[in-house]
Each structure stands twice: as C-alpha cells, then as structure tokens.
XYZ file of C-alpha atoms in Angstrom:
400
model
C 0.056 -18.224 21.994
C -0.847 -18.667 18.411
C -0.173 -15.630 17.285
C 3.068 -14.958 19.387
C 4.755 -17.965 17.307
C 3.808 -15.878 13.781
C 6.114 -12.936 15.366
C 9.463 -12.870 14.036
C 12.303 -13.567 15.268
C 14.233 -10.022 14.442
C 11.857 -6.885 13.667
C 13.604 -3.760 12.932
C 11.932 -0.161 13.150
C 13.681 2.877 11.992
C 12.354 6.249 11.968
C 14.414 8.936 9.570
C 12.465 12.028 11.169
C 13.057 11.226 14.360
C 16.668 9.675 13.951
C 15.817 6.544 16.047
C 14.950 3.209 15.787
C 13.398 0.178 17.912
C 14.936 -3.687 17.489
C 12.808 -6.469 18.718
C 14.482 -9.580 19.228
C 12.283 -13.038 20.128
C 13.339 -14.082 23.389
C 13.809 -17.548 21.588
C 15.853 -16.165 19.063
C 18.965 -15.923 21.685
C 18.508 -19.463 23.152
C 19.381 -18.545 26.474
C 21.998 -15.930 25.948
C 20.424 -12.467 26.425
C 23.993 -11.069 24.591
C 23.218 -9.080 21.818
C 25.868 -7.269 19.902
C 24.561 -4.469 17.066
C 27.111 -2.600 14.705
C 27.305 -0.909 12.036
C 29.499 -1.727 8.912
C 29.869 -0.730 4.951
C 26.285 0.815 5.576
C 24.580 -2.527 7.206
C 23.346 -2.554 10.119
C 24.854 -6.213 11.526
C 23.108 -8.035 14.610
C 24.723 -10.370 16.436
C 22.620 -13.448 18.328
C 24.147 -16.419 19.697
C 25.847 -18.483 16.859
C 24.638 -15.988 13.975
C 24.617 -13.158 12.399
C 21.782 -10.967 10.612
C 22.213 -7.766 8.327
C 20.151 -5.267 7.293
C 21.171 -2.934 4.177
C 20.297 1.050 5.218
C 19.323 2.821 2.729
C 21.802 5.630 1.576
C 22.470 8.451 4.068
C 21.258 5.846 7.156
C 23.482 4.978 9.503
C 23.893 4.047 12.969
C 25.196 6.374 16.025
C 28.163 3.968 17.414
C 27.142 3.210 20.849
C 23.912 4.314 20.833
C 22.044 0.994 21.178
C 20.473 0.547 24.678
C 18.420 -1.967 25.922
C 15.218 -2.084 27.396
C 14.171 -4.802 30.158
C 12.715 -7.685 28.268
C 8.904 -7.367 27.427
C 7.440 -10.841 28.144
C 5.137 -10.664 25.445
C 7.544 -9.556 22.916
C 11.759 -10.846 23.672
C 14.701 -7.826 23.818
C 13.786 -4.317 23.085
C 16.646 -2.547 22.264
C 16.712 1.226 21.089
C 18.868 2.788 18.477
C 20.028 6.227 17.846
C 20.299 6.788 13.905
C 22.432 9.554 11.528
C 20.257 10.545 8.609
C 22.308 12.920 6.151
C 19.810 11.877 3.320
C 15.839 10.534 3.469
C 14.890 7.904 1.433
C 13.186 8.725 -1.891
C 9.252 7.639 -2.528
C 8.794 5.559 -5.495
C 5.544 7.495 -7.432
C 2.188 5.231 -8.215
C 1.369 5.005 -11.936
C -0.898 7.804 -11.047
C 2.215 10.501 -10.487
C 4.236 8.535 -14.056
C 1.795 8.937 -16.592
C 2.878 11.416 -18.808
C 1.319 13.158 -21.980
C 2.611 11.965 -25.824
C 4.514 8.745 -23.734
C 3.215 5.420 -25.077
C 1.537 2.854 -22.423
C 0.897 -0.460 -22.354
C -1.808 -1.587 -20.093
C -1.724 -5.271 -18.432
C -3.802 -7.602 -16.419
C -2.182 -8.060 -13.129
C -3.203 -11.326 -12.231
C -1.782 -13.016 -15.554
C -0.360 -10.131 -17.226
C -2.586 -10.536 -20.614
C -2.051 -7.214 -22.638
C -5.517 -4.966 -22.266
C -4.517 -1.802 -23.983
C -1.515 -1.616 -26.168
C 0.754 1.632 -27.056
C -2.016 4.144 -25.771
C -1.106 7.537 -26.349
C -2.145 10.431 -24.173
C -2.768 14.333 -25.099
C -4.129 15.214 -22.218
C -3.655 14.073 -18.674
C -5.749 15.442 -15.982
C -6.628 15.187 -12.482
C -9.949 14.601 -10.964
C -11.469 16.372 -7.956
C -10.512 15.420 -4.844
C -13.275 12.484 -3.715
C -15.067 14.710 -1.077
C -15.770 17.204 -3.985
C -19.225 16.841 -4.020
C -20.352 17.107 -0.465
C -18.358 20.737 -0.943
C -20.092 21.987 -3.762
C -22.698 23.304 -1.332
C -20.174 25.368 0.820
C -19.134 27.123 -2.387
C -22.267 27.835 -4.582
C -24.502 30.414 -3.811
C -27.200 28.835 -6.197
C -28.319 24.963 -6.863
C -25.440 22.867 -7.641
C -24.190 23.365 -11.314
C -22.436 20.115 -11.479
C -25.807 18.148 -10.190
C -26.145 14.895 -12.372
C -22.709 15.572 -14.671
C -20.343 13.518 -15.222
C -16.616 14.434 -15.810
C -15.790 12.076 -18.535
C -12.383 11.820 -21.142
C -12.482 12.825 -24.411
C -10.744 10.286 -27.075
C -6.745 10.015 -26.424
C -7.582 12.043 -22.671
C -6.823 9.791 -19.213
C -8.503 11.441 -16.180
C -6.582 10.550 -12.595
C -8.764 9.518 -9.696
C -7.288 8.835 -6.487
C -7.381 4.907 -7.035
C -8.266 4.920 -10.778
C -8.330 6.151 -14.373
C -10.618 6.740 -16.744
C -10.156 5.561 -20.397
C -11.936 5.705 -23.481
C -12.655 2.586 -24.990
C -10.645 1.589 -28.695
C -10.997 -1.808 -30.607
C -8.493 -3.404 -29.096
C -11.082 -3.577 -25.891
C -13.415 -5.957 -27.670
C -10.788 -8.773 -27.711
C -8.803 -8.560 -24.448
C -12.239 -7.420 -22.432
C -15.299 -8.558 -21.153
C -18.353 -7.102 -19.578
C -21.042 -8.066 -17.230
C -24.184 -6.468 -15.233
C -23.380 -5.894 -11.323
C -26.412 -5.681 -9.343
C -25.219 -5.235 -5.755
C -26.735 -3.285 -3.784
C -24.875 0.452 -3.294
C -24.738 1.390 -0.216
C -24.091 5.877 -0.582
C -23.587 7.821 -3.825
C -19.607 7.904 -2.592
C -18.335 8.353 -5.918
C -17.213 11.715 -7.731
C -18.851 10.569 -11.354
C -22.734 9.739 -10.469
C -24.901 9.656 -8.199
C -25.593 6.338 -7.391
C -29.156 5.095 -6.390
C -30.302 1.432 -4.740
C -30.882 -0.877 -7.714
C -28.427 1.133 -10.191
C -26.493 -1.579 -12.338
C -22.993 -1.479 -12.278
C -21.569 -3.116 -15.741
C -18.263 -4.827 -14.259
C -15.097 -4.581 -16.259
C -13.197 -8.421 -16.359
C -9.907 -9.618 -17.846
C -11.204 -12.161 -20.827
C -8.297 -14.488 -20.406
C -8.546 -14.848 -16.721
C -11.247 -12.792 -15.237
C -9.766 -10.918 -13.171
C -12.282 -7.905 -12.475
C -10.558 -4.901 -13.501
C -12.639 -1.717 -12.827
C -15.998 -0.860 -14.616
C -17.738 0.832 -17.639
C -19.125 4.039 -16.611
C -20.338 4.618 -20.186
C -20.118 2.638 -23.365
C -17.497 4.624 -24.639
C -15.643 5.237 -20.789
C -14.177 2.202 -18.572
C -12.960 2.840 -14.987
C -9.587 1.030 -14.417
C -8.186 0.654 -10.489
C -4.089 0.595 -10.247
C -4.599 -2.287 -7.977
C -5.499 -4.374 -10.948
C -3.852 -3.283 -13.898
C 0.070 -2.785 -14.181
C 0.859 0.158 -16.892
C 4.223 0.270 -18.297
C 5.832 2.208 -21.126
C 5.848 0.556 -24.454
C 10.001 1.380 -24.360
C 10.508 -0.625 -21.037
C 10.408 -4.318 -22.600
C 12.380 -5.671 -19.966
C 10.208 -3.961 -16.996
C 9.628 -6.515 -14.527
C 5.525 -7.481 -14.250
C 5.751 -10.689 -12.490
C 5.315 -9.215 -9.127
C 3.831 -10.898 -6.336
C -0.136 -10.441 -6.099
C 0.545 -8.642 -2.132
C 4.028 -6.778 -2.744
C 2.220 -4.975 -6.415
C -1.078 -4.274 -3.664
C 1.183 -3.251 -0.667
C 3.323 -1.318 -2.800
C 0.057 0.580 -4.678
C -1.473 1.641 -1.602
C 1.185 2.726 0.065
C 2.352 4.721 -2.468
C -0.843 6.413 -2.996
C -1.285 6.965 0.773
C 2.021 8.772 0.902
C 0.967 11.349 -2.209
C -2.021 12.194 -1.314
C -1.365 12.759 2.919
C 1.866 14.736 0.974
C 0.013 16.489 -1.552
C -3.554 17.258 0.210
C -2.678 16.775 3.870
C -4.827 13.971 4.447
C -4.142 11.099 6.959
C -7.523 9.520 7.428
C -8.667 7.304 4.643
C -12.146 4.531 4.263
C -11.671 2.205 1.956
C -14.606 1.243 0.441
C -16.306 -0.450 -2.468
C -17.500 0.817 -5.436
C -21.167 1.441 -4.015
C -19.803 3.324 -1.385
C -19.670 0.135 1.536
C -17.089 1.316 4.166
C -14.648 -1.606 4.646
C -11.761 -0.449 6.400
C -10.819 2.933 8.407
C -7.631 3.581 8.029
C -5.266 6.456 9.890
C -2.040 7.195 8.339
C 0.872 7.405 11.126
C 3.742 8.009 9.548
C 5.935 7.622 6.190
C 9.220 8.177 7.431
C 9.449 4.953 8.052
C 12.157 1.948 7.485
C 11.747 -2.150 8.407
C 12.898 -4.989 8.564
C 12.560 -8.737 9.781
C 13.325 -12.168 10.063
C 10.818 -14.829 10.365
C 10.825 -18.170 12.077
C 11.620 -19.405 8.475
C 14.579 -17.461 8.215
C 16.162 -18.988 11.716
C 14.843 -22.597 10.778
C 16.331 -22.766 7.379
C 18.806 -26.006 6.382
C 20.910 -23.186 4.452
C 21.982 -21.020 7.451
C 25.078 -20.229 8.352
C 27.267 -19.146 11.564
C 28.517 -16.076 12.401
C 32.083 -16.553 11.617
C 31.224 -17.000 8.060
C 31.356 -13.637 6.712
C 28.962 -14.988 3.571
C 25.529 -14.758 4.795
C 23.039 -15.448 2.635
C 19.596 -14.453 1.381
C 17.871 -15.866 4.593
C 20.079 -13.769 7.012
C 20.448 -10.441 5.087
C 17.482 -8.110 4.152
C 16.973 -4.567 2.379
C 15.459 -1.888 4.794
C 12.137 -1.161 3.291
C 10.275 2.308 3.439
C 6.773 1.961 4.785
C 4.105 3.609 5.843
C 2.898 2.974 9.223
C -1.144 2.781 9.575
C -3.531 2.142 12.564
C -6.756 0.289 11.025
C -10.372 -0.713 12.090
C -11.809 -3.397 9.752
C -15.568 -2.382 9.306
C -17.270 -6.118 7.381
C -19.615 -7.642 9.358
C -21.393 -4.978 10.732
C -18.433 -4.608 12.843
C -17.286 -0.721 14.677
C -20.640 0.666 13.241
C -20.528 3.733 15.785
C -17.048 4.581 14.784
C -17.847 3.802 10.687
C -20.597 6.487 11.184
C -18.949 9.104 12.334
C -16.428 8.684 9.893
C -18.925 9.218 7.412
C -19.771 12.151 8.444
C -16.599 13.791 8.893
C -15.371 15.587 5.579
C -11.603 15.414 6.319
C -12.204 11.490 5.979
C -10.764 10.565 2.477
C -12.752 7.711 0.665
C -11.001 5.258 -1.569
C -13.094 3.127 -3.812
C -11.553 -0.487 -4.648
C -13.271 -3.197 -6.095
C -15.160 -5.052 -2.990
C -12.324 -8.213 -3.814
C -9.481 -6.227 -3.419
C -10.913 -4.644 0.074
C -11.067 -8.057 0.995
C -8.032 -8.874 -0.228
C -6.393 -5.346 1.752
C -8.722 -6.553 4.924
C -6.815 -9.885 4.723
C -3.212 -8.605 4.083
C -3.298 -6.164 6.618
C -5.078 -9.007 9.110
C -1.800 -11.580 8.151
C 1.330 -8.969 8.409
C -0.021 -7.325 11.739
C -0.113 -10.960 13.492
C 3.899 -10.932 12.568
C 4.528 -7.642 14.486
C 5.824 -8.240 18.697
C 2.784 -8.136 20.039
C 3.835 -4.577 22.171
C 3.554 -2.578 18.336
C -0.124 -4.329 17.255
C -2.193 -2.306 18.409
C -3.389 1.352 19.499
C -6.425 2.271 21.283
C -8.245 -0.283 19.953
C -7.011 -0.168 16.313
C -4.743 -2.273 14.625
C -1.441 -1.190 13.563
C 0.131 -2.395 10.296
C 3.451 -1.052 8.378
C 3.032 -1.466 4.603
C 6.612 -1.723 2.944
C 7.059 -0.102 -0.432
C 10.413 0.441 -1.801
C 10.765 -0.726 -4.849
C 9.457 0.630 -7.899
C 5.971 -0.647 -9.270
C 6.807 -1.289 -13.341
C-alpha cells in the first residue's frame, strides 16, 4: 500500500516508433466518476477528470489520432488504462552529452557540479579523440596473433589533447589545477582490472580527484600530469555561453547524463546491456536498455493536492496541471550492492556484449537510489519485468 500512494495520479507513455501510447489514470484521481475525456488541441494532449483538466505539450510532429483512445477494464492495482493511437510526422531530436559537443580550437570552461566552482578555465583543444570501446582489452586476444602489444600501456593525452571515454575525459593537468583542486590516496579495494587505462591489481592506490571548495569527488589522477574527469560531476560549457544555465538540479543533470550517453552509444555501437560499476571494477547495477523512442509524462499526488489548482472551465491552467512530454529512455535494472543477484552479476561478467560504465562508487549509489525513488512512482502494472525493475529516465532538455 505504501508504494501504491507514491504512484501518480496521471502517467502518460508515448511511443514514436510504434505510434501508440498508454494513459494511466489513479482510480482516485476520478473520485467516483470513471468519465474520462482525452483530446487533442494546439498540439496538447488535454485530459479531462472530474472537475479538472491536465495538459501535456507533444513535442513537434506528435499528435493524437482523434478517436483513437480506448479503454481498458480498470487494473486494480493501477486505476484506468486507456490506450492511444498517435501521428508521428517528425521524431523528437536527442540532446548530445558533453561527450558528442566538445569540439577542437572551441574554448571550455570546466565546473564543479555540486557548487559550480570554476575547475578549468578557457581550455583549448587541438585534438579530440575517442577512446576504445571499454571491452577493448578482453578483445585484444581475438585479434593478435602474438602477446598483446598494448600489455601494461596506457593511452594517455598529450598537452592541449582531451581523450573521450564512455563516461569520462582525460585532461592534462595546467596551473590553474593547483588552486581549484585537491588530491587524496584511495585505498579501496578493486575488485577486476575493468578499466581500459591499467591494469588494476588488489592494493593499487587510487589518488582521488576532489573539488577544493566543496569536495565534491570529481574523477581521479591517473598520472601526475593526467586527471580522469566523469560528466556526471563536472558541467563543461563554452567560454561564449555566459548565460548557459548551470544551476541544474543534482538528479535532472544525472538523469539527463546517463540517458544521453545510453542513447549514443546503443545508437552508435549497438549496445543495450550496460553494468555500472565503480572505478575498481565493483558491478553495481545491470542495466538493459528497452527503448529510446520514448515520451512521458505525469502528475503526482502533489500536483492534484495543490491550494493553486484550478477547474476545468478555466482555460488558464497552471504549472501544476500542464507538463512538457519528456524523451526518455526506458531501462529494466537489477541492483547488484549487497551481494545481491550474484548468479546473474556473474554471468554478466562474462559476457563480452555487456558494456561496463565506470562512475565514481557515490554516484552508483546515487543512480541505485534515483532509479529505486522514480520506479516506486510508476502504476505498479509497468514496474517490473521478469524480475527486473523498470525505470524511464527523462532527458529532454539540453545539459549546458
């Protein structure tokens, strides 16, 4: 019962592929009144309850097929079901991760994310390259004929170079590092050499990377001269964009990051199975890429409760009764702390086509915990799948 009261009221599913779409409605959320009216109008898609009235903004070239809307018998767990036919003339465009906007002889300004201190002003590029793909070493063995040539190398930048991992870049360290920077020895224990730029052994010592003014762990120094930065803790923005926008919320700039890099590399590498993991290679959540066709929306109990709500017949709704369709990705999820799905984490392992992504061990937590909170809001029909969790992680708007 617990977590049927976090469900909202209204969820909203829309699928652009498949020109169709899924509205849950909270059998509460009628009072009584199973009428539900849903139109479509100035590219909105308007719901109708008892006594008020919620929009949703489509995105451009979304629209609903008048009629269409049928409903399902009511799921006790979950309220109304109805299902929606959709016209899609044009798919919703993918904002890129600061991995896809960096750009050679652009200037960059690099900030902490958790209270936006300045780490690296006006960096220029020459050169900016992509790493191997994460598996790369395991593979080296399929393709050399002799002992591995790349055996206890590390691919490193050269000064004014920034190398592109999947969930990272690599920087060479300038002056300005000494005063907005701090350093300290990691000694937890690493669990499997996972990562692409040494082989790590039990007892190696990370040297953690940390935002002086706040802490905030950042990445880590791979040399004295090379520091590993994750995107999930740093936001980059051109020196040009003063007015970007780099107060985002600590989950939207995380939701938004991952998602984004989820999309471009299943897109770019055909990938759809991912293990998030730390640094030291310590699996911490499986997750299985679905779909990224995908647009939501919802209402919480908040929304409904609110002093400021309106009724229907007053055409001005406000912020608590209208939202923006989000893209998403849609992922099924196994959380793997605690010991916990061990059988499942192992094969994993052992299966090449599995992509790893290395976050600091915080941040997993922080992606464990995120993922935990926004599934408990889904109806409780869409939360699971065989066993896994499912979670949709919105990302429409642009990451500054």
């Amino acid at each position: 019962m617990e977590q049927n009261e976090k469900q909202h009221f209204i969820f909203l599913e829309l699928r652009q592929r498949l020109q169709s779409g899924l509205l849950v409605i909270r059998s509460d959320a009628v009072e009584g009144n199973p009428k539900v009216n849903v139109s479509c109008e100035d590219s909105a898609l308007k719901i109708h309850v008892p006594s008020e009235e919620y929009q949703v903004k489509l995105t451009p070239g979304v629209s609903l097929v008048e009629g269409s809307c049928q409903k399902s018998p009511e799921v006790k767990e979950d309220g109304f079901h109805i299902r929606l036919r959709l016209k899609v003339d044009q798919y919703a465009e993918a904002s890129d991760s600061v991995i896809e906007r960096l750009r050679v002889q652009e200037k960059y300004c690099f900030l902490c994310q958790s209270c936006r201190a300045m780490l690296l002003k006006d960096r220029v590029f020459k050169r900016v390259l992509p790493l191997p793909n994460g598996n790369w070493n395991t593979l080296v063995d399929d393709w050399c004929c002799h002992p591995d040539p790349f055996a206890n190398k590390k691919l490193l930048p050269k000064e004014e170079d920034c190398l592109l991992g999947d969930t990272y870049v690599l920087l060479t360290r300038d002056s300005s590092c000494d005063q907005s920077l701090a350093q300290q020895v990691d000694l937890s224990p690493v669990i499997s050499a996972a990562t692409q730029h040494s082989e790590k052994t039990p007892g190696h010592k990370t040297v953690g990377v940390f935002c002086r003014k706040c802490s905030a762990v950042l990445g880590e120094a791979v040399t004295t001269d090379v520091f590993k930065f994750y995107i999930t803790e740093m936001v980059v923005r051109q020196t040009k964009d003063e007015e970007c926008d780099v107060t985002q919320h600590r989950q939207q700039f995380l939701e938004r990051a991952l998602a984004s890099r989820l999309f471009e590399l299943s897109s770019a590498q055909s990938i759809f199975r991912f293990s998030i993991q730390t640094p030291g290679g310590k699996a911490m959540i499986m997750l299985w890429l679905l779909n990224t066709d995908t647009l939501i929306a919802s209402f919480s109990e908040k929304a409904r409760s609110s002093d400021s709500l309106i009724s229907a017949s007053d055409h001005h709704l406000d912020e608590h009764q209208s939202r923006l369709a989000a893209c998403a990705v849609k992922v099924l999820y196994l959380p793997c702390t605690q010991g916990k799905h061990q059988e499942a984490v192992n094969a994993w392992e052992k299966d090449i086509s599995v992509h790893p992504l290395a976050l600091p061990e915080s941040t997993c937590e922080e992606v464990l915990q995120l993922l935990t909170t926004c599934t408990s809001t889904l109806p409780t029909s869409l939360r699971s799948m065989n066993s896994y969790q499912t979670h949709v992680w919105p990302w429409l708007l642009t990451v500054c």
